Short mmCIF file of C-alpha atoms and ligand atoms in Angstrom, two decimals:
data_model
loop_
_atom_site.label_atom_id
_atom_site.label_comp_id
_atom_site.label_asym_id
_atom_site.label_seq_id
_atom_site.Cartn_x
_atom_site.Cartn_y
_atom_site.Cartn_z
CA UNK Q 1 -148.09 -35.40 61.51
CA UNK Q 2 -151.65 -35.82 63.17
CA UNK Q 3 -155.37 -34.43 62.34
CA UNK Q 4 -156.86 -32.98 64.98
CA UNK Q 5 -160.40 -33.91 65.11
CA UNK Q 6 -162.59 -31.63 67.14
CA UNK Q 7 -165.87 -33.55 67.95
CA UNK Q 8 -164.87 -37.02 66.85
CA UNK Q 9 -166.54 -38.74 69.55
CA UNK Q 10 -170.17 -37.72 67.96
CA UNK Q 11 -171.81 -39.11 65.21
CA UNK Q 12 -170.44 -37.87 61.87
CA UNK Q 13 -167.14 -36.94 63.49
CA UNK Q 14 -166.68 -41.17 64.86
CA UNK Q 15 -166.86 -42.52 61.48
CA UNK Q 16 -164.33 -40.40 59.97
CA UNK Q 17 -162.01 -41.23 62.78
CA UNK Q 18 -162.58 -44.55 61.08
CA UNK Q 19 -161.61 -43.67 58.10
CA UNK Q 20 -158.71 -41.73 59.15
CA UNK Q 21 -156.99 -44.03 61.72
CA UNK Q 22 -154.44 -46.31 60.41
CA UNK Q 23 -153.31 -43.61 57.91
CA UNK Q 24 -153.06 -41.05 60.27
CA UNK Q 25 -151.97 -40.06 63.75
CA UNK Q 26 -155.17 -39.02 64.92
CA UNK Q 27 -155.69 -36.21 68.23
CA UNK Q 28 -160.15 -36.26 69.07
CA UNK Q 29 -160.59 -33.54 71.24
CA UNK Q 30 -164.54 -33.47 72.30
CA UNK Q 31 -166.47 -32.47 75.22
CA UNK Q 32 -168.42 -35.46 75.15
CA UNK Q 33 -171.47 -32.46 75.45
CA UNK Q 34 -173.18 -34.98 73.01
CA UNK Q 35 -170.53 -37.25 71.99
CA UNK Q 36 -170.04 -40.45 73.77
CA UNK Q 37 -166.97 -41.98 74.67
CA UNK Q 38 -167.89 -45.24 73.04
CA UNK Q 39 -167.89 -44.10 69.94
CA UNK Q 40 -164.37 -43.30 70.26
CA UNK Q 41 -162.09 -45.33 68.54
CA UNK Q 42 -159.23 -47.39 69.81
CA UNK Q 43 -155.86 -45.86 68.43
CA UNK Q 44 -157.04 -42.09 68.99
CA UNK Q 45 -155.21 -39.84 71.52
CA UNK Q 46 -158.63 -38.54 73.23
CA UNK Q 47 -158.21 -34.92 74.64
CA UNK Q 48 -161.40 -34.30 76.99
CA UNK Q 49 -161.75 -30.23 76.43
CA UNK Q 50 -163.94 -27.58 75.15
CA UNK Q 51 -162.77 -25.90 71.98
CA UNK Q 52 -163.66 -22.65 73.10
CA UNK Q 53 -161.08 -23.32 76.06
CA UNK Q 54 -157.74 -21.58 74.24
CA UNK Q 55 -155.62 -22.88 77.53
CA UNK Q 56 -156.92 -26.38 76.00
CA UNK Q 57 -155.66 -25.66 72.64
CA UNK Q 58 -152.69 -24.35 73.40
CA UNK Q 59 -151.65 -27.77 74.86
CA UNK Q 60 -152.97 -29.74 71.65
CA UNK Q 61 -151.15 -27.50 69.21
CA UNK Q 62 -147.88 -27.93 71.92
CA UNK Q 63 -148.26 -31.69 72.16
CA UNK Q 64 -148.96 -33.10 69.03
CA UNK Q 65 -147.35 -31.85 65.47
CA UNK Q 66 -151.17 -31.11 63.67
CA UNK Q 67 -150.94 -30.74 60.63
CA UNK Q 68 -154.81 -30.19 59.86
CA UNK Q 69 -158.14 -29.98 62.13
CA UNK Q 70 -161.42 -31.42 61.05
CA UNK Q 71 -163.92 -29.27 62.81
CA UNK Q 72 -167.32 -31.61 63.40
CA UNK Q 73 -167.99 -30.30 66.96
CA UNK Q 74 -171.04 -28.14 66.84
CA UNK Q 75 -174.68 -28.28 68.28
CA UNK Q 76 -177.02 -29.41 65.60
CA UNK Q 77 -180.55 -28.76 66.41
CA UNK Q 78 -183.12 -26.43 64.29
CA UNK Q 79 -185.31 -26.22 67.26
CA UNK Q 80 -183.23 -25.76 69.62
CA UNK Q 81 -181.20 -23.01 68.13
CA UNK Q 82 -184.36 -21.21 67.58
CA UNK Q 83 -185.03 -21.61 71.67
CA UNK Q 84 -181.27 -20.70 72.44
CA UNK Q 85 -179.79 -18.95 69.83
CA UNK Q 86 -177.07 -17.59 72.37
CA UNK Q 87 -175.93 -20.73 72.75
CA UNK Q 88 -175.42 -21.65 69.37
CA UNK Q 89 -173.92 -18.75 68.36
CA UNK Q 90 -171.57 -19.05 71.21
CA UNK Q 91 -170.66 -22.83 70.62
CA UNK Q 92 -170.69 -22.98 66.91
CA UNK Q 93 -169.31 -19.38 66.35
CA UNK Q 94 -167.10 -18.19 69.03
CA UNK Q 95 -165.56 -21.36 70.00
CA UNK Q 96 -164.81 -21.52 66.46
CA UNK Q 97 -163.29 -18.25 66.23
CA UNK Q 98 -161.08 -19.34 69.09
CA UNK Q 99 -160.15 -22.37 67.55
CA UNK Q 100 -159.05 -20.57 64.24
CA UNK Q 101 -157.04 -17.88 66.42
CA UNK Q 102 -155.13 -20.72 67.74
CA UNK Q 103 -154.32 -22.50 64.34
CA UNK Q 104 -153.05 -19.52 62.94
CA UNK Q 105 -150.54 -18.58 66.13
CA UNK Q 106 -149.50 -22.49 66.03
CA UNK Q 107 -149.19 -22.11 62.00
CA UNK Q 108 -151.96 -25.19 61.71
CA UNK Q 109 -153.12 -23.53 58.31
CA UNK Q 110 -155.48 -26.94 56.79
CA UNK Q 111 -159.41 -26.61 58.20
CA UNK Q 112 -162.06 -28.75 57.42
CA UNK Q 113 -165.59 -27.51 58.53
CA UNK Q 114 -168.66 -29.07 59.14
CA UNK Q 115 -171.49 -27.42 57.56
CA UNK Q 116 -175.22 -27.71 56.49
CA UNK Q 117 -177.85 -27.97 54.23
CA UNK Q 118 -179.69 -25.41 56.44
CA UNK Q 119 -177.54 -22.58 54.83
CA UNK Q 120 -179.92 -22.71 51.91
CA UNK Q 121 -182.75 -21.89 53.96
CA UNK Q 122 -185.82 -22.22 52.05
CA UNK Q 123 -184.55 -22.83 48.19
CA UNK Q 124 -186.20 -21.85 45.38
CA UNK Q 125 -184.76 -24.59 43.32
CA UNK Q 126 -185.70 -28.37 44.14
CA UNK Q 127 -181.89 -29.48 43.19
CA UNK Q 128 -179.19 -27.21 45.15
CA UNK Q 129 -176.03 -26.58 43.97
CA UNK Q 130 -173.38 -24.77 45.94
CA UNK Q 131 -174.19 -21.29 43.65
CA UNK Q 132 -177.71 -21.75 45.29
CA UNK Q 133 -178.07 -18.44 47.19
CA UNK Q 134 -177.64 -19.17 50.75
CA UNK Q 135 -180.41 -17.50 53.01
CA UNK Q 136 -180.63 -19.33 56.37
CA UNK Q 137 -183.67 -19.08 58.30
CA UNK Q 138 -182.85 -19.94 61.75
CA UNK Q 139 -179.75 -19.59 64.12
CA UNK Q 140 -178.58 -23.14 63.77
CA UNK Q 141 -178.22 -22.15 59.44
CA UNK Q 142 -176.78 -18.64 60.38
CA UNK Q 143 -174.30 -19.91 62.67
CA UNK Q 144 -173.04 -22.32 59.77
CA UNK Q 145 -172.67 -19.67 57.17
CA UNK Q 146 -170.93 -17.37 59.32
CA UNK Q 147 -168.14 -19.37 60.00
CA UNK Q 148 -168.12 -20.36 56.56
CA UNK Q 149 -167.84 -16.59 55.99
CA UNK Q 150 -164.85 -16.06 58.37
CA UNK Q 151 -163.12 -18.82 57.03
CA UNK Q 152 -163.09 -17.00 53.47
CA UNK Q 153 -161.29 -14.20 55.56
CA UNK Q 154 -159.26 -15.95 57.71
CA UNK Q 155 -157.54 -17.47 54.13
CA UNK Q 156 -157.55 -13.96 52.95
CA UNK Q 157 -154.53 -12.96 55.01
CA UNK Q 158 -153.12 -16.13 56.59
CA UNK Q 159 -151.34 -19.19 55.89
CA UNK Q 160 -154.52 -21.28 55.52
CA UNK Q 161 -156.49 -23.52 53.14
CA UNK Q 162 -159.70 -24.42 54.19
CA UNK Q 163 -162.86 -26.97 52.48
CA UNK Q 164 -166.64 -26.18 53.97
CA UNK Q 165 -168.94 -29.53 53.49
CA UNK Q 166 -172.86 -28.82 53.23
CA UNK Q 167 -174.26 -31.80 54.46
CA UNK Q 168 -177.39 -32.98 53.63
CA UNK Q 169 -179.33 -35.71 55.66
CA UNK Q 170 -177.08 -37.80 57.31
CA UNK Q 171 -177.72 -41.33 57.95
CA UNK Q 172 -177.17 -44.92 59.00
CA UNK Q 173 -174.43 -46.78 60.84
CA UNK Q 174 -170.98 -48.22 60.29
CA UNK Q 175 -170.40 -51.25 58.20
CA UNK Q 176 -168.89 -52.92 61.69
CA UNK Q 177 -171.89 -52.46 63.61
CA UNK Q 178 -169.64 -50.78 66.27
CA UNK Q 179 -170.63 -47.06 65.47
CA UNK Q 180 -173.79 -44.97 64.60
CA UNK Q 181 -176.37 -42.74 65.03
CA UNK Q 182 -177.13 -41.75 68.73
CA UNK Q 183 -178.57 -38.53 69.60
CA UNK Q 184 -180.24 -37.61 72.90
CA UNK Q 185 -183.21 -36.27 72.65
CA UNK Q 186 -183.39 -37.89 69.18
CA UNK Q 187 -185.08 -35.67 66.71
CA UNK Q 188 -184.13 -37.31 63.43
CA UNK Q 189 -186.38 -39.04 60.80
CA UNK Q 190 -185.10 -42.36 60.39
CA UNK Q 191 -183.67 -43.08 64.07
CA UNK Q 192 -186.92 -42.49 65.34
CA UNK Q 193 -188.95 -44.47 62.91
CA UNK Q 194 -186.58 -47.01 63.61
CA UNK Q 195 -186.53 -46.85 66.91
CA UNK Q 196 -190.47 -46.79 66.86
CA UNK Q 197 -190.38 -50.45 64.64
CA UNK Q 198 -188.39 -51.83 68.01
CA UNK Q 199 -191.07 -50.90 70.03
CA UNK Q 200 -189.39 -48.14 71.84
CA UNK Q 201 -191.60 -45.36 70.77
CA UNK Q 202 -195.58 -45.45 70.37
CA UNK Q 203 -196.28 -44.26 66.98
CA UNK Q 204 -194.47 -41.79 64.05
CA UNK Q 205 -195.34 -38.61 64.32
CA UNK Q 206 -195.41 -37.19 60.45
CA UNK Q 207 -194.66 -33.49 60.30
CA UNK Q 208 -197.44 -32.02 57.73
CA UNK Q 209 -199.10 -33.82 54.70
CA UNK Q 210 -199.78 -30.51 52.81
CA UNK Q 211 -196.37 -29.66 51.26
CA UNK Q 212 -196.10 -28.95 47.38
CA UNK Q 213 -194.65 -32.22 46.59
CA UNK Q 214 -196.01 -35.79 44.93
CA UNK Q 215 -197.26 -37.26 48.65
CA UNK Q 216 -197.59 -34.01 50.08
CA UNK Q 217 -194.64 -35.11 53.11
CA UNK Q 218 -191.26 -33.15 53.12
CA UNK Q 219 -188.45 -34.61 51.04
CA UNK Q 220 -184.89 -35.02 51.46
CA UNK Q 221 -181.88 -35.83 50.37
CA UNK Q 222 -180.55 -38.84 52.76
CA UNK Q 223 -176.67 -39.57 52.97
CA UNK Q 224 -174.65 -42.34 54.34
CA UNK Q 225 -172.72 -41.21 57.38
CA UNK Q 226 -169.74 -43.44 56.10
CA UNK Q 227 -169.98 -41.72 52.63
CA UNK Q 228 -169.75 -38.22 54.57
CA UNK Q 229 -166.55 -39.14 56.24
CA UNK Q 230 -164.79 -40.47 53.19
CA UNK Q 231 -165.13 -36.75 51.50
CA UNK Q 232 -163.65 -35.55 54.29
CA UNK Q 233 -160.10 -37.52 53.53
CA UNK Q 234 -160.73 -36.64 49.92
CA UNK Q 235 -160.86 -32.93 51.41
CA UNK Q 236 -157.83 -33.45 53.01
CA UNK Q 237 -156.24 -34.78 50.30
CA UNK Q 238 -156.92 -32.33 48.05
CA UNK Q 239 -155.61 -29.76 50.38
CA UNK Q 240 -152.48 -31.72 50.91
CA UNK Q 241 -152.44 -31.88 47.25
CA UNK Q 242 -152.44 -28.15 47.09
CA UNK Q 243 -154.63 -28.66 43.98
CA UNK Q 244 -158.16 -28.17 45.87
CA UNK Q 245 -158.50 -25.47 48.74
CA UNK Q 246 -161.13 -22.42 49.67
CA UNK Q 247 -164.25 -24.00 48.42
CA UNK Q 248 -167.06 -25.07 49.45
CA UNK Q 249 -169.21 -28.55 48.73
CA UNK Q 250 -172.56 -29.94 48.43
CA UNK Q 251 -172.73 -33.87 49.77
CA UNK Q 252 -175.62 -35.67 48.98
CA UNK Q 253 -177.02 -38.64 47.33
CA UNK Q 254 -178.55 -36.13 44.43
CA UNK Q 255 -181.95 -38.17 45.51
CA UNK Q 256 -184.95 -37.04 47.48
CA UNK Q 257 -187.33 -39.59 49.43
CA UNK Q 258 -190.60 -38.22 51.16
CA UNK Q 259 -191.32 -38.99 54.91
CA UNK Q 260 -193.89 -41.44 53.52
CA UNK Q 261 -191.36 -43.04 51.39
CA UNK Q 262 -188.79 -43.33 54.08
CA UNK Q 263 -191.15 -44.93 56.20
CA UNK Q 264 -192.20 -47.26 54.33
CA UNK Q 265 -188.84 -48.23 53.84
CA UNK Q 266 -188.00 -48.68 57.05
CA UNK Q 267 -191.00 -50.95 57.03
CA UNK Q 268 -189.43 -53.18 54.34
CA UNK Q 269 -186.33 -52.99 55.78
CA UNK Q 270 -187.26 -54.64 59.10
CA UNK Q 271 -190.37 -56.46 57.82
CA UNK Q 272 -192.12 -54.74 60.89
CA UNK Q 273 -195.25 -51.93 60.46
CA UNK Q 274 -195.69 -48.75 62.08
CA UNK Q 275 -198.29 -47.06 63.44
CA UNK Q 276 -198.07 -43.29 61.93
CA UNK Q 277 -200.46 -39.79 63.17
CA UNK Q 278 -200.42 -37.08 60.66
CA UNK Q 279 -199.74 -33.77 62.41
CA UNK Q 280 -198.91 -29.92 61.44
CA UNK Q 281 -195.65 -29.09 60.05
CA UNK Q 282 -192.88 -28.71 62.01
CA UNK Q 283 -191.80 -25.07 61.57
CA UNK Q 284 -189.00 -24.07 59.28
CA UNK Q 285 -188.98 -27.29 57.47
CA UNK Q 286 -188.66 -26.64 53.80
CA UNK Q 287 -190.44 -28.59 51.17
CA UNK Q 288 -187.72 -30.85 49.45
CA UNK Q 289 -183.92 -30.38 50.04
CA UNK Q 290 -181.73 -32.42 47.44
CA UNK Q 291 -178.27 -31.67 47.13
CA UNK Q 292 -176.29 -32.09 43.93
CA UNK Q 293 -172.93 -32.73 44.40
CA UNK Q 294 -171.46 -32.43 41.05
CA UNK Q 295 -169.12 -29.46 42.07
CA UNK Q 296 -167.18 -32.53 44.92
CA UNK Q 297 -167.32 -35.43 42.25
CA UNK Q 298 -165.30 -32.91 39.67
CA UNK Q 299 -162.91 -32.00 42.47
CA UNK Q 300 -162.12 -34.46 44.33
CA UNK Q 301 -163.88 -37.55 42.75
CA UNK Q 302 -166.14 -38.02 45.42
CA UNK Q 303 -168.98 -40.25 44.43
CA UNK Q 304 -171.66 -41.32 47.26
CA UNK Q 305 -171.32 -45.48 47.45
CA UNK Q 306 -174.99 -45.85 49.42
CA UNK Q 307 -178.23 -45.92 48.69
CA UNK Q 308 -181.35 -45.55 50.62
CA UNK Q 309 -182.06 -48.91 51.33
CA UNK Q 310 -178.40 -49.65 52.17
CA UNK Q 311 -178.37 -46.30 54.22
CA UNK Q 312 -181.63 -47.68 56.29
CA UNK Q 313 -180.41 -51.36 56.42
CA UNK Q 314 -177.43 -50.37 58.14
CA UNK Q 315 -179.28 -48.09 60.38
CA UNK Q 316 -181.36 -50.83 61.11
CA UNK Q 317 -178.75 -52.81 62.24
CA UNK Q 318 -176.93 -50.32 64.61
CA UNK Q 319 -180.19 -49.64 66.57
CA UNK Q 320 -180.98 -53.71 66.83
CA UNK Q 321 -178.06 -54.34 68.82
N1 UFG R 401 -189.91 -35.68 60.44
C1 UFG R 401 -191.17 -36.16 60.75
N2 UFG R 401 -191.32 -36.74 61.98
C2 UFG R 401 -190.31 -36.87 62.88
C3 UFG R 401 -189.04 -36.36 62.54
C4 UFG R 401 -188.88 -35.77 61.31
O1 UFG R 401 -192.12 -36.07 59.98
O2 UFG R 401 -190.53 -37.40 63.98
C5 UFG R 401 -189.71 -35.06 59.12
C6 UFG R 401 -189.26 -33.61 59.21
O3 UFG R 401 -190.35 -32.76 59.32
C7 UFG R 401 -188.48 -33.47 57.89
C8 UFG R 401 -187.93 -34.88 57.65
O4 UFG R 401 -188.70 -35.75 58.47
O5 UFG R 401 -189.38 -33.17 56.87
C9 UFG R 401 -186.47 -35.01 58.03
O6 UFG R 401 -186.33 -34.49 59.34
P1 UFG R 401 -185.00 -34.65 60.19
O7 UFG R 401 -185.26 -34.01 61.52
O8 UFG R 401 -184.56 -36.07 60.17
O9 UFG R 401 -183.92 -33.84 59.36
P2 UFG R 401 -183.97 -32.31 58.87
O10 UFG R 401 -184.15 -32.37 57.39
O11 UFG R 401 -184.90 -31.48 59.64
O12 UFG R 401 -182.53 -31.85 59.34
C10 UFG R 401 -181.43 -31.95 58.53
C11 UFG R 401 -180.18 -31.97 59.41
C12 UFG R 401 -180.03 -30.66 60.14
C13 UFG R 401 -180.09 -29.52 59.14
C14 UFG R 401 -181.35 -29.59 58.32
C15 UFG R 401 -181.38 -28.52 57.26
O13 UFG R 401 -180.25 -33.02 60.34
O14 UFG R 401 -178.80 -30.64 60.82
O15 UFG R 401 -181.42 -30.84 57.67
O16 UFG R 401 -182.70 -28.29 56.88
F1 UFG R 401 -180.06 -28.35 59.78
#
């Protein structure tokens, strides 16, 4: 039996290869649109394809015996969905539509999907919790829910157990120093402050100092990218299990930390200072996004093993090399 792994030669999707291979046969099937083939992992059977190509599909599904798919492939951008929305919904949305037609005629019937923090929108609460209503507010967020949305109907009528994941900020670097965070353009908080501390940027740019919180910067809600990919084998598990299936889960460290805050971290961190300009806010940012994931520690005993400092230090350490 063998995961399929669409989009497990990008980021989040490398390190649960990681944590997969050795225990499973694992099948990465990835465009390499922004994945990279050295984040692929040595063991894998790498299919270069599109997952919106069914021809594609139909020789994974043929080939290999999958038993489930972990679906991380996706474009991930607020901005840029807002620029090209018709691109996101045709990635995110109708490739994943295909995909989920072709499970169901190959009678692959376990699905675990990526999903996001930005399905909340703008909350009204400062701690989410997946009964948080969701109300996206860009086509990045919308995308998200409504494949979480055909999912619930896909398992309506077929042979299929699915688990959604709402991640919240995603950070730092494998324990190896092999794999981490590499995103081009990079528009991400801590890669760029990090990057800016090696002297390959100017200055920080921080996005608004007027928000309703203690500093006034945004806060978040910053998770260990190794973390994320260890509740994806507990999703799996529990599906295997038969004792966990259809639901949907908050991961996060339950923590926020302002833009100040993490900068100043990343200060410590590499004993380095940054230069920082004060700027408006980036639009659609919300205040302060923390997740609580109560609902996946009851579940599936998922309990995040990083924090912050960890999260940056390893981060630190990936971009060094
Ligand atoms: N920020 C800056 N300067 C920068 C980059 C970011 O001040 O150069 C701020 C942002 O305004 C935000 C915080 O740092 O307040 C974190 O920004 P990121 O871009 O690192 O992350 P986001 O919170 O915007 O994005 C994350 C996920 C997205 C998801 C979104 C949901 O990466 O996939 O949460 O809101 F859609």
């Amino acid at each position: 039996m063998s995961i399929l792994v669409c989009g497990g030669a990008g980021y989040i999707g490398s390190h649960t290869v990681k944590e997969l291979i050795g225990n499973y046969e694992v099948v990465v099937l990835d465009n390499l649109s922004t994945g990279y083939p050295f984040l692929l992992e040595e063991g894998v059977t790498f299919v270069k394809g599109d997952l919106g190509d069914a021809s594609v599909l139909d020789l994974v599904f043929t080939e290999h015996k999958i038993d489930a798919v972990f679906h991380f492939a996706a474009n991930s951008l607020v901005g840029e969905s807002v620029e090209n929305p018709l691109m996101y919904y045709d990635n995110n949305v109708s490739s994943t539509v295909t995909l989920l037609k072709k499970m169901v005629e190959h009678g692959v019937g376990k699905f675990i999907f990526s999903s996001t923090a930005a399905t909340y929108g703008i909350p009204d609460t400062d701690l989410i919790t997946e009964e948080t209503v969701t109300n996206p507010i860009n086509p990045y967020g919308r995308s998200k829910l409504m494949v979480e949305q055909v999912l619930a109907d896909v398992a309506h009528v077929h042979d299929f157990q699915y688990i959604v994941l709402r991640y919240f900020n995603a950070a730092g670097a494998h324990d190896s120093g092999q794999i981490g965070e590499s995103h081009n353009p990079e528009t991400h908080l801590i890669p760029i402050v990090l990057q800016h501390l090696l002297g390959k940027r100017d200055k920080i740019s921080v996005f608004g100092t007027d928000y309703n919180t203690a500093d006034g910067t945004c806060v978040r809600d910053y998770i260990h990218v190794t973390d994320l990919a260890i509740a994806h084998v507990l999703a799996y598990e529990g599906l295997v299990s038969g004792e966990v299936f259809n639901e949907v889960f908050n991961l996060g460290n339950g923590s926020g930390y302002s833009v100040k805050e993490i900068i100043e971290v990343c200060e410590k961190v590499s004993g380095r200072s940054a230069t920082v300009e004060y700027v408006d806010r980036r639009h659609g940012d919300p205040a302060v996004l923390v997740a609580s994931s109560g609902k996946i520690n009851k579940s599936l005993g998922w309990k995040p093993r990083f924090q912050l400092e960890e999260i940056i230090k390893s981060a630190w350490r990936w971009h060094s090399k």
